[in-house]
């Protein structure tokens, strides 16, 4: 191909690259599989490469997505309620306003994912969510605490370093021993949430509701509690708690 124009050569190279990195299925093919699926015969998306696809507004409740590659895919407003998403690849995924209630997400990277306004209530997550956007998401009753009975390979826990949880609902959330350094929890609802021994250095809790929350033995160096509600909050054994924080006893 020595006489081919440079623009044509570049076009051929780009075409070859797109073929090499193309997803296994198109959106239309995924829709066809979902339309035929039911609980007894789920859509087989197991370990499928679904990178960069627009899969927004789809109902995946009758799908098997275990181990699928969903990097950079758009699943905004999609329904994944109750699914097992263990070992999927979800870096930079878009899940804004998606339904992830009661899902299992284990051993997954959700770094820089967009989970704003998502419903993750009741989910069980052990994943890396550093830098993720979870603003205004529903995280009530989540089970994100480290399972100390299953730590043969070292501490496995939810990591939310630098994550944006502004305005999120974390009422009754279980985040014991979670990593939350420099996370933003401004105006979040943390009523009855458990952050036992969590690493929360530099966390921003401005305006958050911490009523009856448990921060015992949490690490709170440089944490910000401006205008936070601390009625009945448990800070027993917390490290580096600012002197300005004075829990108000429950009535």
Tab-separated table of N, CA, C and O in Angstrom, residues 12 33 51 54 56 62 64 100 103 113 120 140 150 157 173 176 189 203 221 226 251:
chain	number	residue	atom	x	y	z
A	12	UNK	N	-7.972	3.491	7.204
A	12	UNK	CA	-7.879	2.038	7.320
A	12	UNK	C	-7.412	1.613	8.712
A	12	UNK	O	-7.909	0.653	9.293
A	33	UNK	N	-32.220	-9.955	22.774
A	33	UNK	CA	-32.017	-10.962	23.814
A	33	UNK	C	-32.906	-10.692	25.033
A	33	UNK	O	-33.481	-11.616	25.609
A	51	UNK	N	-18.599	-2.794	26.005
A	51	UNK	CA	-17.969	-1.496	26.203
A	51	UNK	C	-18.509	-0.452	25.234
A	51	UNK	O	-18.798	-0.735	24.068
A	54	UNK	N	-24.570	2.298	24.139
A	54	UNK	CA	-25.689	3.011	24.734
A	54	UNK	C	-26.756	1.986	25.104
A	54	UNK	O	-27.463	1.471	24.234
A	56	UNK	N	-28.982	2.634	27.672
A	56	UNK	CA	-29.844	3.401	28.567
A	56	UNK	C	-31.300	2.988	28.410
A	56	UNK	O	-31.732	2.503	27.360
A	62	UNK	N	-34.060	-9.565	33.693
A	62	UNK	CA	-34.012	-10.965	33.248
A	62	UNK	C	-32.742	-11.225	32.438
A	62	UNK	O	-32.768	-11.918	31.419
A	64	UNK	N	-28.333	-12.089	32.585
A	64	UNK	CA	-27.159	-12.538	33.324
A	64	UNK	C	-25.981	-11.690	32.859
A	64	UNK	O	-25.479	-11.857	31.749
A	100	UNK	N	-30.555	0.096	40.854
A	100	UNK	CA	-29.618	-0.930	41.291
A	100	UNK	C	-29.986	-1.435	42.675
A	100	UNK	O	-29.139	-1.943	43.412
A	103	UNK	N	-28.943	-5.111	44.530
A	103	UNK	CA	-27.959	-5.784	43.680
A	103	UNK	C	-26.764	-6.256	44.507
A	103	UNK	O	-26.519	-5.778	45.613
A	113	UNK	N	-17.394	6.362	38.143
A	113	UNK	CA	-18.711	6.064	37.584
A	113	UNK	C	-19.689	7.180	37.928
A	113	UNK	O	-19.559	7.857	38.952
A	120	UNK	N	-29.638	2.587	44.855
A	120	UNK	CA	-28.828	1.435	45.239
A	120	UNK	C	-29.265	0.911	46.603
A	120	UNK	O	-28.507	0.213	47.278
A	140	UNK	N	-29.978	4.009	51.037
A	140	UNK	CA	-30.565	3.569	52.306
A	140	UNK	C	-30.459	2.042	52.439
A	140	UNK	O	-30.609	1.302	51.473
A	150	UNK	N	-14.615	-12.962	56.048
A	150	UNK	CA	-14.129	-13.403	54.733
A	150	UNK	C	-13.015	-12.476	54.269
A	150	UNK	O	-13.161	-11.753	53.289
A	157	UNK	N	-13.222	-4.161	51.132
A	157	UNK	CA	-14.227	-3.218	51.607
A	157	UNK	C	-14.620	-2.254	50.497
A	157	UNK	O	-13.988	-2.193	49.441
A	173	UNK	N	-27.499	2.906	56.523
A	173	UNK	CA	-26.440	2.300	55.718
A	173	UNK	C	-25.388	1.652	56.608
A	173	UNK	O	-25.088	2.144	57.705
A	176	UNK	N	-19.224	0.020	57.806
A	176	UNK	CA	-18.144	-0.243	58.738
A	176	UNK	C	-16.835	-0.573	58.030
A	176	UNK	O	-16.812	-1.373	57.116
A	189	UNK	N	-28.044	12.503	54.164
A	189	UNK	CA	-28.825	11.950	55.271
A	189	UNK	C	-28.145	10.682	55.763
A	189	UNK	O	-28.161	9.656	55.081
A	203	UNK	N	-13.115	14.058	55.208
A	203	UNK	CA	-14.481	13.959	54.708
A	203	UNK	C	-15.231	15.263	54.983
A	203	UNK	O	-15.004	15.934	55.987
A	221	UNK	N	-9.563	12.739	60.899
A	221	UNK	CA	-8.607	13.847	60.806
A	221	UNK	C	-9.031	14.813	59.693
A	221	UNK	O	-9.300	14.402	58.557
A	226	UNK	N	-19.303	21.310	59.707
A	226	UNK	CA	-20.017	22.584	59.767
A	226	UNK	C	-21.520	22.383	59.607
A	226	UNK	O	-21.972	21.789	58.623
A	251	UNK	N	-33.223	12.673	72.834
A	251	UNK	CA	-34.254	12.936	73.834
A	251	UNK	C	-35.028	11.654	74.140
A	251	UNK	O	-35.236	10.835	73.269
